[in-house]
Amino acid sequence: MAQQTVVAERAALQVEPSWRARLRAITTPAFFIGPALLLILIFFFIPVILTILISLTDMSVATISDINFVGLKNYERIWRSRTTMKILKNTFIYVGFTLTLFNVGMALILSLITTHIPERVGTTFRTFWLLPRITPSVIYAIMWTWFTADAPYGIVNQFLSPFGITPKNWLNAQPWLVVIAANGFVGTSFGMIIFTSAIHAIPVDYLRAALVDGASTLQRIRYVILPMIRWPILFVVTYQTLSLLASFEYILLLTDGGPGFYTTEVWSLYAYHRALSNYFGNVQFGFGAALAAILVIIGVIASVVYLRVFRFSEMVAEPKIEVL
Amino acid sequence: MEVRLERLSKHFGSVVAVDDLTLHIKSGEFVALLGPSGCGKTTTLLMLAGIYRPTGGEIWFGDRLVNDVLPKDRNIGMVFQSYALYPHMTVFENITFPLKLKKVPKEVMREKAQRVADMMQIGHLMDRRPAQLSGGQQQRVALARALVKEPDILLFDEPLSNLDAKLRLTMRGEIKRLQHDLDITSIYVTHDQVEAMTMADRIAVLRDGRLQAFATPDELYNRPRNLFVAGFIGSPPMNFLNARLTAQNGQAIVEGNGFRITLPEDLGRKALSQAQREEVIYGIRPEHIRLDPDGEVEAEIYVIEPLGREDLLDCRLPDGTLLGVLVPSGHGVKIGEKVRLKFQLDHSQLFDPHTEQSLLWN
Ligand SMILES: Nc1ncnc2c1ncn2[C@@H]1O[C@H](COP(=O)(O)OP(=O)(O)OP(=O)(O)O)[C@@H](O)[C@H]1O
Ligand SMILES: [Mg+2]
């Protein structure tokens, strides 16, 4: 009986929505999402499509007046080239180590430390760590070449010689170490800021509850803080992977892909060299575009993998509001 | 576990949150910390939990001085106002978290968790996450997590303030019963005096970080030692009237604007012997006044607030003072009507207006 009433009431309430309401159900979301969609369209999709189109041609300085459609030839060339493997490996080394050691690892450690010491000390420390980011890249890179220069100039050598390590030009001896460290010290600050604010945003009751429940500092970090900042971590990992994949300015300034044959040449630098700064003056736009297109694909694959690994769908709760 | 606070204080910079607080809590006792917002209840509780370090004074658990003992070594259970259930853990993981940290074997852990969960009637919710529970269920999970480690002391920080009125009533009863059965020393922070009165064995009333009274609900209600306690305990609150106390023919007479009463002999004698001056504050609770044509006070009905079983009448005295009067419904009076009020004089309270201390109960 009671059930019947409820059903009847429901039916009575289910009025056909008017066309106005239906239109509004479309226009309201469009109004809010529209500007962002437009930006993505203009600055991401169109360039990507242009890049892919160019990558299907033989466009270069030599052929600029007579561009031919060459199909997948540029991709075939990349696939067959022996350099490709080397560049790919370099890219993995560069992105992998900078990301794990600095952009995420060091950033996490620093934000955890600076949120567990007195507030003022922590803030001061973080501010200092931001200095390289506001230093012009060229100056920052030159400073690193000075740091690592051979005796009698390099500071690194002066620190290490008391330990019996022979002075050398570190940029030549350990190019990866220097490239990763130079990038890392700048890259760390981004994650550090995001993680610090995420840690500060954890309601204090959770941390108190963890203390009362008997957690040591490390246990509290592992079981309470890290799970609660999983989303910012995913964001930083994804964002920094993509920006590292695309970034090459410090490598360009420090080693320019050397020393020697492609020792520190990463994918984006390779694309740059091929497409925009060829030594022989024959700039190959088509080939470079193909390289760039592959980079985009690698980036998309990486993002998808991250979303899976971090179980993104678990983190996103069902929306609490179902009508707009 | 017996708990003693000795001259405990806590300063945050120049803010004195808790000031010279001494409390002796008996083993198995249920004590409420009661006071208005910002009076230092939470601060006191967090010092007991070991999260805040006292600025001065001592905290004793039994014969152990715990000032420098870490929270994890205090064996306390705590229930927060926000519940503080870890959102990324299931109910089962939440409840067993304290055991997991202590490296209790899996089977023991499961068994204990099931036992407290059944006791709290949440055994069927073990696989849910906090976001998928109602407020009342979350509250029970929080309690289960506090109880699972078999604590010596239970601390509650306004655990019921986020629940609806009916559920609050149910949980009030349940917590009290649970505490009684388990016999765990409990300290319960609240700013709701009804909650404190109904649940606690003894109530510590705080104001601006200072202890105002520490007594049984009955004593706080019937024999308040100062003006603050008298006004804070009881709902609707006690009425206060400015008056003069004089001795006439061996009787104690209280006289104010529009009223004149003779105190019962024992109260009168006490008041006269304590009074430093003629001015006094006369206190009487709304439930101790009734409508009576022979009453000694004349007043006009200003507002009628029906409460169901009773009505609260706001009566205006000739000088404009409002007096709350609680009478059974069906009294038949209307707004604007002139009435006479009769005080139950043996429930009179008298306070010194300067020291705010009771003239009867010190
Ligand atoms: N971390 C802090 N830093 C500075 N002042 C604080 C801090 N914590 C509390 N106080 C101050 O100490 C006083 C007591 O605070 P407390 O949180 O103990 O109040 P409370 O009795 O629990 O109040 P409520 O009922 O609103 O929860 C307040 O004046 C508050 O502003
Ligand atoms: Mg509080």
XYZ file of C-alpha atoms and ligand atoms in Angstrom:
718
model
C 0.000 0.000 0.000
C 2.644 2.451 1.101
C 4.816 1.347 -1.762
C 2.056 2.029 -4.253
C 1.671 5.554 -3.008
C 5.370 6.185 -3.487
C 5.267 4.851 -7.036
C 2.251 6.974 -7.822
C 3.946 10.055 -6.421
C 7.054 9.431 -8.456
C 5.029 9.068 -11.608
C 3.218 12.287 -10.876
C 6.511 14.086 -10.444
C 8.012 12.829 -13.674
C 6.970 15.649 -15.908
C 8.354 15.619 -19.460
C 11.185 18.192 -19.465
C 10.430 21.133 -21.712
C 12.640 21.827 -24.747
C 13.855 24.903 -22.908
C 15.089 22.808 -19.994
C 16.698 20.375 -22.393
C 18.457 23.155 -24.233
C 19.674 24.583 -20.964
C 21.042 21.177 -19.967
C 23.363 21.513 -22.962
C 24.136 25.219 -22.999
C 25.070 25.536 -19.324
C 27.897 22.971 -19.424
C 28.973 24.306 -22.817
C 29.220 27.779 -21.381
C 31.532 26.647 -18.592
C 33.665 24.169 -20.514
C 33.675 26.118 -23.780
C 36.600 28.496 -23.169
C 38.888 25.683 -22.001
C 37.891 23.522 -24.960
C 38.625 26.391 -27.315
C 42.089 26.904 -25.844
C 42.887 23.207 -26.078
C 41.652 23.196 -29.648
C 43.734 26.162 -30.756
C 46.906 25.439 -28.852
C 46.963 21.660 -28.749
C 44.823 19.879 -31.326
C 45.466 22.162 -34.268
C 49.268 22.196 -33.763
C 49.249 18.431 -33.336
C 47.281 17.961 -36.537
C 49.552 20.405 -38.390
C 52.593 18.583 -37.080
C 51.227 15.253 -38.236
C 50.398 16.699 -41.640
C 53.894 18.141 -42.023
C 55.360 14.844 -40.893
C 53.770 13.218 -43.924
C 55.706 15.483 -46.296
C 59.340 15.963 -47.284
C 59.244 19.622 -46.327
C 62.756 21.000 -45.763
C 64.787 24.059 -46.630
C 65.879 22.375 -49.833
C 62.391 21.369 -50.906
C 60.464 24.330 -49.571
C 59.297 25.421 -53.030
C 58.275 21.908 -54.017
C 56.749 20.048 -51.101
C 55.782 16.457 -51.759
C 53.534 14.121 -49.880
C 55.661 11.157 -48.901
C 53.309 9.141 -46.739
C 54.943 7.368 -43.796
C 58.413 7.610 -45.209
C 59.712 9.859 -42.455
C 58.444 7.398 -39.849
C 60.033 4.549 -41.715
C 63.313 6.417 -41.665
C 63.055 6.847 -37.891
C 62.223 3.175 -37.502
C 65.202 2.068 -39.578
C 67.758 4.521 -38.195
C 70.286 3.089 -35.778
C 70.392 6.398 -33.925
C 66.773 6.049 -32.856
C 67.445 3.369 -30.247
C 70.250 5.410 -28.737
C 68.102 8.551 -28.538
C 65.203 6.617 -27.061
C 67.430 5.141 -24.377
C 68.829 8.599 -23.591
C 65.321 9.967 -23.273
C 64.370 7.238 -20.820
C 67.477 7.856 -18.741
C 66.909 11.584 -18.709
C 63.191 11.559 -17.961
C 63.284 8.560 -15.630
C 66.102 9.687 -13.382
C 65.218 13.371 -13.290
C 61.636 12.505 -12.494
C 62.170 9.897 -9.805
C 65.252 11.338 -8.144
C 64.385 15.016 -8.257
C 61.037 16.175 -9.578
C 59.084 13.726 -7.444
C 61.527 12.044 -5.051
C 63.451 15.059 -3.831
C 60.310 17.204 -3.999
C 58.490 14.783 -1.703
C 61.363 14.542 0.732
C 61.793 18.305 0.879
C 58.104 19.017 1.322
C 57.821 16.369 4.036
C 60.821 17.750 5.867
C 59.833 21.384 5.566
C 56.329 20.661 6.833
C 57.667 18.820 9.867
C 59.991 21.571 11.063
C 59.004 24.976 12.453
C 56.895 26.831 9.915
C 59.193 29.802 9.413
C 62.325 27.750 8.830
C 60.466 25.593 6.332
C 59.121 28.533 4.379
C 62.513 30.205 4.219
C 64.104 27.017 2.991
C 61.516 26.554 0.267
C 61.909 30.141 -0.855
C 65.648 29.637 -1.332
C 64.978 26.521 -3.320
C 62.936 28.599 -5.767
C 65.892 30.784 -6.736
C 67.098 28.660 -9.681
C 63.610 28.740 -11.160
C 63.638 32.505 -11.354
C 67.193 32.577 -12.696
C 67.347 32.877 -16.515
C 68.118 29.446 -17.999
C 71.240 30.595 -19.772
C 72.775 32.046 -16.616
C 71.782 28.989 -14.648
C 73.393 26.694 -17.225
C 76.563 28.768 -17.340
C 76.770 28.590 -13.562
C 76.665 24.814 -13.801
C 79.460 24.753 -16.366
C 81.516 26.820 -13.941
C 80.661 24.621 -10.974
C 81.763 21.554 -12.845
C 84.728 23.057 -14.700
C 88.160 21.483 -14.516
C 90.749 22.612 -11.941
C 91.572 25.256 -10.942
C 88.083 26.739 -11.519
C 85.326 24.316 -10.626
C 83.819 24.461 -7.168
C 82.863 20.802 -7.324
C 86.510 19.839 -7.653
C 87.466 21.979 -4.678
C 84.887 20.171 -2.566
C 85.902 16.737 -3.764
C 89.686 16.970 -3.848
C 90.052 16.674 -0.045
C 88.473 13.211 -0.451
C 91.204 12.190 -2.852
C 89.150 12.491 -6.012
C 91.157 13.739 -8.946
C 89.923 17.034 -10.362
C 88.304 16.814 -13.774
C 85.801 18.485 -16.021
C 82.689 16.846 -14.654
C 80.537 17.870 -17.563
C 82.754 15.774 -19.824
C 83.417 12.967 -17.367
C 79.840 12.501 -16.077
C 77.585 14.344 -18.506
C 74.416 12.536 -17.387
C 75.032 13.287 -13.739
C 75.365 16.990 -14.433
C 72.459 17.157 -16.879
C 70.115 15.358 -14.495
C 71.216 17.337 -11.456
C 70.963 20.679 -13.230
C 67.460 19.882 -14.440
C 66.489 18.293 -11.176
C 67.376 21.188 -8.935
C 65.065 23.411 -10.928
C 62.386 20.783 -11.433
C 62.174 19.902 -7.740
C 60.627 23.215 -6.758
C 57.461 22.598 -8.759
C 56.613 19.351 -7.000
C 57.798 20.764 -3.699
C 55.280 23.598 -3.831
C 52.420 21.353 -4.903
C 53.200 18.694 -2.285
C 53.711 21.215 0.488
C 50.353 22.828 -0.065
C 48.728 19.395 -0.360
C 50.250 18.342 2.967
C 49.158 21.589 4.579
C 45.644 20.974 3.286
C 45.278 17.644 5.109
C 42.813 18.270 7.961
C 44.792 18.260 11.185
C 42.441 15.739 12.816
C 43.757 12.967 10.535
C 47.293 13.627 11.695
C 46.186 13.740 15.319
C 44.206 10.536 14.893
C 47.282 8.872 13.427
C 49.345 9.982 16.421
C 46.773 8.647 18.862
C 46.463 5.420 16.880
C 50.156 4.925 17.537
C 51.838 5.839 14.266
C 55.487 6.846 14.244
C 56.491 9.699 11.971
C 57.429 7.346 9.146
C 54.257 5.294 9.552
C 52.203 8.454 9.539
C 53.834 9.533 6.293
C 53.368 6.143 4.708
C 49.826 5.321 5.794
C 48.203 8.721 6.101
C 50.052 11.535 4.362
C 51.142 9.822 1.148
C 47.754 8.230 0.399
C 46.102 11.558 1.030
C 48.322 13.393 -1.441
C 48.155 10.671 -4.079
C 46.300 12.895 -6.485
C 48.869 15.734 -6.391
C 51.612 13.125 -6.773
C 49.918 11.722 -9.863
C 49.534 15.222 -11.199
C 53.196 16.076 -10.687
C 54.383 12.759 -12.126
C 52.256 13.155 -15.234
C 52.880 16.818 -15.740
C 56.615 16.548 -15.186
C 56.960 13.512 -17.415
C 55.394 15.461 -20.223
C 57.404 18.596 -19.625
C 60.655 16.615 -19.305
C 59.898 14.777 -22.534
C 59.481 18.110 -24.255
C 62.250 20.034 -22.534
C 65.790 20.253 -23.765
C 66.990 23.781 -23.106
C 69.399 22.920 -20.285
C 70.847 19.998 -22.220
C 71.222 22.247 -25.228
C 73.030 24.840 -23.131
C 75.162 22.404 -21.128
C 76.245 19.689 -23.580
C 74.275 20.272 -26.773
C 73.735 16.527 -26.914
C 77.416 15.705 -26.453
C 80.073 15.086 -25.489
C 80.887 12.892 -28.431
C 78.258 11.271 -30.578
C 74.737 11.775 -29.191
C 75.795 10.974 -25.604
C 73.098 13.131 -24.029
C 70.926 13.767 -27.066
C 67.294 13.250 -26.065
C 64.292 12.934 -28.357
C 63.142 16.536 -28.225
C 66.664 17.856 -28.713
C 67.073 15.496 -31.661
C 63.858 16.804 -33.165
C 65.063 20.324 -32.602
C 68.410 19.632 -34.228
C 66.752 17.992 -37.190
C 63.891 20.363 -37.686
C 65.222 23.740 -36.695
C 68.963 23.821 -36.235
C 70.684 21.500 -38.625
C 74.418 21.880 -38.682
C 74.570 21.564 -42.433
C 71.858 24.127 -42.887
C 69.462 21.624 -44.410
C 66.629 21.905 -41.964
C 64.253 18.954 -42.373
C 60.833 20.105 -41.256
C 59.059 16.943 -42.289
C 61.437 14.599 -40.515
C 61.472 16.769 -37.396
C 57.685 16.846 -37.338
C 57.593 13.066 -37.446
C 59.943 12.971 -34.453
C 57.712 15.439 -32.593
C 54.580 13.458 -33.411
C 56.125 10.341 -31.903
C 56.934 12.334 -28.781
C 53.280 13.303 -28.450
C 52.286 9.644 -28.760
C 54.801 8.623 -26.106
C 53.403 11.344 -23.829
C 49.819 10.211 -24.287
C 50.759 6.583 -23.619
C 52.643 7.613 -20.480
C 49.627 9.561 -19.171
C 47.287 6.626 -19.727
C 49.679 4.266 -17.965
C 49.927 6.615 -14.987
C 46.167 6.877 -14.682
C 46.013 3.089 -14.570
C 48.892 2.654 -12.145
C 47.523 5.211 -9.713
C 44.023 3.747 -10.007
C 42.635 7.100 -10.956
C 39.030 5.906 -11.067
C 39.243 4.895 -7.407
C 40.343 8.369 -6.427
C 37.494 10.117 -8.132
C 34.330 9.709 -6.105
C 30.954 9.634 -7.772
C 29.808 13.204 -8.241
C 27.659 14.284 -5.336
C 25.630 16.556 -7.562
C 23.818 14.831 -10.360
C 21.799 17.618 -11.865
C 23.057 20.809 -13.317
C 43.083 4.217 35.148
C 43.102 7.209 37.449
C 43.934 10.527 35.767
C 45.284 13.559 37.550
C 45.914 17.002 36.132
C 48.026 19.097 38.453
C 48.143 22.848 37.860
C 48.122 22.236 34.138
C 48.482 25.196 31.794
C 48.963 25.771 28.106
C 49.944 29.006 26.412
C 49.978 29.704 22.684
C 52.219 32.736 22.492
C 50.355 35.316 24.519
C 47.061 33.374 24.473
C 46.421 31.454 27.670
C 44.273 28.528 26.533
C 44.374 26.553 29.786
C 45.239 28.170 33.080
C 46.251 26.382 36.270
C 43.852 23.471 35.840
C 43.757 20.848 38.582
C 41.444 17.842 38.154
C 41.476 14.470 39.844
C 39.555 11.898 37.841
C 38.793 8.538 39.414
C 39.340 5.249 37.694
C 36.330 4.316 35.559
C 34.782 7.726 35.964
C 32.982 9.534 33.132
C 33.948 13.195 33.279
C 32.621 15.918 30.995
C 34.601 19.055 30.190
C 31.944 21.671 29.684
C 32.246 25.286 28.689
C 31.571 27.829 25.982
C 33.496 27.925 22.717
C 37.166 28.787 23.109
C 37.387 27.993 26.816
C 40.189 25.444 26.353
C 38.381 22.107 26.267
C 40.035 20.772 23.129
C 43.405 22.055 24.256
C 43.059 20.143 27.522
C 42.074 16.994 25.667
C 44.995 17.262 23.257
C 47.366 17.613 26.188
C 45.900 14.435 27.649
C 46.392 12.727 24.296
C 50.011 13.876 24.178
C 49.618 15.961 21.048
C 50.188 19.260 22.831
C 52.972 19.622 25.328
C 51.831 21.411 28.503
C 53.414 24.789 29.188
C 53.264 24.052 32.885
C 51.933 21.501 35.329
C 51.735 17.744 35.315
C 49.592 14.990 33.864
C 49.481 11.698 35.739
C 48.011 8.441 34.451
C 47.832 6.331 37.598
C 51.267 6.682 39.160
C 52.949 7.433 35.844
C 53.898 11.013 34.988
C 53.136 11.235 31.263
C 54.153 14.787 30.368
C 56.919 13.501 28.110
C 55.294 10.253 26.990
C 54.530 10.045 23.269
C 50.877 9.662 22.217
C 51.482 6.134 20.970
C 52.732 5.040 24.372
C 49.778 6.454 26.309
C 47.257 3.797 25.298
C 44.376 6.159 24.786
C 41.454 5.985 22.398
C 40.129 9.189 20.941
C 36.977 10.104 19.055
C 37.040 13.328 17.068
C 34.233 15.696 16.198
C 35.104 15.229 12.525
C 35.459 11.457 13.161
C 38.807 11.632 11.308
C 38.233 8.319 9.552
C 40.945 7.794 6.963
C 39.093 8.234 3.669
C 41.381 5.926 1.680
C 40.845 2.977 4.015
C 37.829 0.705 4.347
C 35.950 0.466 7.625
C 37.885 -2.698 8.451
C 41.218 -1.028 7.692
C 40.230 1.996 9.730
C 39.293 -0.069 12.761
C 42.379 -2.258 12.581
C 44.804 0.587 11.891
C 45.949 0.913 15.534
C 46.511 -2.858 15.676
C 48.349 -2.916 12.369
C 50.765 -0.304 13.699
C 51.372 -2.504 16.725
C 52.045 -5.455 14.397
C 49.280 -7.563 15.917
C 48.937 -10.885 14.016
C 46.331 -10.920 11.229
C 43.929 -13.436 12.802
C 43.911 -11.676 16.174
C 43.349 -8.400 14.375
C 40.390 -9.757 12.415
C 38.841 -11.286 15.498
C 39.159 -8.125 17.594
C 37.867 -5.923 14.805
C 34.857 -8.168 14.322
C 34.132 -8.104 18.044
C 34.086 -4.307 18.408
C 32.318 -3.896 15.081
C 29.558 -6.227 16.228
C 29.366 -4.397 19.517
C 28.913 -1.138 17.588
C 26.518 -2.837 15.140
C 28.632 -2.057 12.088
C 29.821 -5.597 11.385
C 28.103 -5.589 8.003
C 29.844 -2.400 6.830
C 33.427 -3.639 7.025
C 34.164 -3.296 3.301
C 32.753 0.181 2.849
C 34.706 3.385 2.748
C 33.893 6.263 5.117
C 32.372 8.326 2.302
C 29.788 5.591 1.805
C 28.544 5.740 5.416
C 26.004 7.935 7.133
C 27.137 10.284 9.871
C 25.881 7.955 12.577
C 27.675 4.978 11.060
C 30.890 6.965 10.763
C 30.534 7.858 14.412
C 30.298 4.175 15.307
C 33.346 3.333 13.220
C 35.272 6.082 14.977
C 34.228 4.631 18.325
C 35.189 1.142 17.219
C 38.627 2.367 16.166
C 39.084 3.993 19.567
C 37.953 0.873 21.412
C 39.757 -1.801 19.412
C 43.067 -1.277 21.151
C 41.468 -1.679 24.557
C 42.544 1.749 25.778
C 43.057 2.739 29.402
C 41.453 6.099 28.756
C 38.868 7.273 26.249
C 38.846 10.856 25.033
C 35.892 12.361 23.189
C 35.921 15.765 21.501
C 32.313 16.791 20.866
C 31.621 13.491 19.133
C 27.901 14.004 18.691
C 27.723 17.569 17.467
C 27.446 16.596 13.797
C 24.499 14.246 14.295
C 20.815 15.047 14.087
C 18.889 15.505 17.321
C 17.356 12.044 17.434
C 20.535 10.181 16.604
C 22.385 12.279 19.140
C 19.976 11.059 21.787
C 20.490 7.425 20.788
C 24.270 7.712 20.668
C 24.298 9.546 23.967
C 22.653 6.575 25.601
C 24.868 4.094 23.799
C 28.125 5.774 24.685
C 27.092 6.056 28.295
C 26.091 2.395 28.459
C 29.275 1.315 26.691
C 31.424 3.325 29.039
C 29.605 1.843 31.997
C 30.011 -1.727 30.744
C 33.670 -1.393 29.746
C 34.520 0.687 32.789
C 37.084 2.803 30.928
C 37.983 6.190 32.389
C 36.463 8.660 29.950
C 36.840 12.367 29.362
C 34.192 13.896 27.217
C 34.379 17.400 25.802
C 31.158 19.184 25.002
C 29.645 22.629 24.983
C 26.170 21.130 25.246
C 25.219 21.197 28.899
C 22.363 18.728 28.445
C 24.846 16.223 27.036
C 27.173 16.791 29.954
C 24.393 16.565 32.534
C 22.909 13.364 31.146
C 26.128 11.466 30.512
C 28.757 12.441 33.022
C 29.421 11.279 36.547
C 31.086 14.614 37.182
C 31.339 17.783 35.139
C 34.270 20.165 34.994
C 33.023 23.592 33.954
C 35.647 25.728 32.222
C 35.644 29.375 31.327
C 38.538 31.186 29.626
C 40.838 28.304 30.464
C 40.007 28.325 34.169
C 38.130 25.708 36.135
C 34.845 27.110 37.461
C 33.499 24.011 39.137
C 34.062 20.279 39.234
C 31.075 18.476 40.651
C 28.234 16.077 39.996
C 25.414 17.249 37.688
C 23.078 17.362 40.667
C 25.374 19.615 42.644
C 26.018 21.956 39.700
C 22.303 22.297 39.188
C 21.191 22.690 42.776
C 24.180 24.252 44.466
C 26.104 26.328 41.889
C 29.125 27.929 43.508
C 29.305 30.967 41.288
C 27.324 33.080 38.911
C 28.884 31.618 35.766
C 28.052 28.040 36.662
C 24.552 29.019 37.741
C 23.926 30.745 34.427
C 25.602 28.128 32.260
C 24.005 25.009 33.712
C 20.299 24.507 33.193
C 18.048 25.123 30.247
C 16.276 27.503 29.995
C 18.861 29.421 32.025
C 18.456 30.730 35.529
C 16.911 34.174 36.040
C 19.023 36.789 37.766
C 17.602 39.858 39.509
C 19.453 42.730 41.096
C 18.321 43.040 44.694
C 19.205 44.112 48.201
C 19.584 41.728 51.106
C 18.680 43.008 54.536
C 17.928 41.556 57.942
C 14.574 42.604 59.402
C 13.253 41.147 62.655
C 15.711 38.276 62.381
C 14.511 37.422 58.868
C 16.454 37.726 55.619
C 14.569 39.939 53.192
C 15.425 40.177 49.496
C 14.040 43.288 47.914
C 14.248 44.422 44.308
C 12.363 46.504 41.790
C 8.771 45.326 42.160
C 9.329 42.359 44.401
C 10.037 41.559 48.016
C 10.570 38.070 49.393
C 11.504 36.525 52.688
C 14.133 33.791 52.439
C 13.619 30.452 54.206
C 15.381 30.452 57.545
C 18.409 28.269 56.782
C 19.173 29.968 53.464
C 18.646 33.371 55.014
C 21.040 32.684 57.840
C 23.756 31.447 55.465
C 23.307 34.383 53.131
C 23.413 36.977 55.879
C 26.540 35.507 57.402
C 28.327 35.468 54.037
C 27.164 38.759 52.563
C 29.763 41.523 52.439
C 27.321 44.189 51.262
C 23.655 44.817 50.784
C 23.610 44.426 46.993
C 23.117 40.854 45.858
C 22.121 39.018 42.714
C 19.081 36.887 43.332
C 18.806 33.768 41.165
C 15.837 31.535 40.523
C 15.308 28.935 37.801
C 12.319 29.180 35.412
C 11.097 25.793 36.608
C 10.928 27.106 40.183
C 8.460 29.879 39.445
C 4.749 29.357 38.919
C 1.651 31.378 38.177
C -0.276 32.028 41.363
C -2.786 34.769 42.220
C -1.168 34.960 45.669
C 2.324 35.340 44.239
C 4.634 38.018 45.545
C 5.712 39.382 42.163
C 3.585 41.157 39.591
C 4.487 40.882 35.914
C 3.144 41.149 32.394
C 3.343 38.306 29.846
C 5.720 39.458 27.117
C 6.221 36.356 24.960
C 4.960 32.755 25.126
C 7.250 30.044 23.744
C 5.489 26.671 23.574
C 7.897 23.777 24.164
C 5.333 20.981 23.898
C 4.771 19.658 27.349
C 5.537 23.039 28.883
C 5.450 26.666 27.871
C 8.205 29.136 28.549
C 6.698 32.478 29.510
C 8.827 35.582 29.279
C 7.384 37.840 31.942
C 8.217 41.522 32.180
C 8.692 43.044 35.583
C 7.710 46.678 36.181
C 11.326 47.802 35.697
C 11.555 46.008 32.331
C 13.557 42.972 33.452
C 12.500 39.781 31.704
C 11.909 36.677 33.780
C 11.657 33.188 32.279
C 8.905 31.071 33.783
C 8.336 27.426 32.906
C 4.742 26.312 33.346
C 2.764 23.260 32.183
C 0.849 23.938 28.958
C -2.812 24.709 29.290
C -2.269 27.645 31.630
C -4.629 29.802 29.539
C -2.753 33.122 29.856
C -2.261 35.408 26.861
C 0.389 37.867 25.743
C -0.076 41.209 27.454
C -1.941 39.726 30.397
C -0.991 40.778 33.915
C -0.098 37.837 36.154
C 1.305 37.192 39.601
C 4.295 34.901 40.050
C 5.203 32.734 43.012
C 8.833 31.741 43.613
C 9.733 28.414 45.223
C 11.866 30.139 47.796
C 13.811 27.086 48.938
C 15.388 27.036 45.452
C 16.665 30.587 45.768
C 20.269 31.374 44.878
C 22.211 34.413 46.030
C 25.451 35.791 44.614
C 27.765 38.618 45.437
C 27.660 40.966 42.415
C 31.367 41.827 42.744
C 33.041 38.482 43.432
C 30.295 36.562 41.564
C 30.586 33.866 44.240
C 27.564 32.174 45.774
C 26.549 33.399 49.207
C 25.063 29.990 49.965
C 27.412 27.272 48.776
C 30.976 28.283 49.540
N 47.233 26.223 17.984
C 46.772 27.323 18.586
N 47.439 28.488 18.471
C 46.988 29.606 19.086
N 45.891 29.666 19.837
C 45.180 28.544 20.001
C 45.573 27.318 19.378
N 44.676 26.359 19.715
C 43.766 26.966 20.492
N 44.055 28.278 20.680
C 43.296 29.236 21.503
O 43.144 28.667 22.762
C 41.827 28.876 23.249
C 41.167 27.552 23.584
O 40.980 26.816 22.397
P 40.269 25.404 22.377
O 40.356 24.874 20.992
O 40.820 24.542 23.451
O 38.754 25.791 22.691
P 37.498 24.847 22.886
O 37.069 24.965 24.291
O 37.785 23.478 22.398
O 36.425 25.561 21.961
P 35.314 24.922 20.984
O 34.150 24.565 21.835
O 35.005 26.047 20.052
O 35.939 23.761 20.289
C 41.109 29.676 22.186
O 41.134 31.031 22.577
C 41.909 29.451 20.955
O 41.846 30.574 20.118
Mg 37.108 22.316 20.674
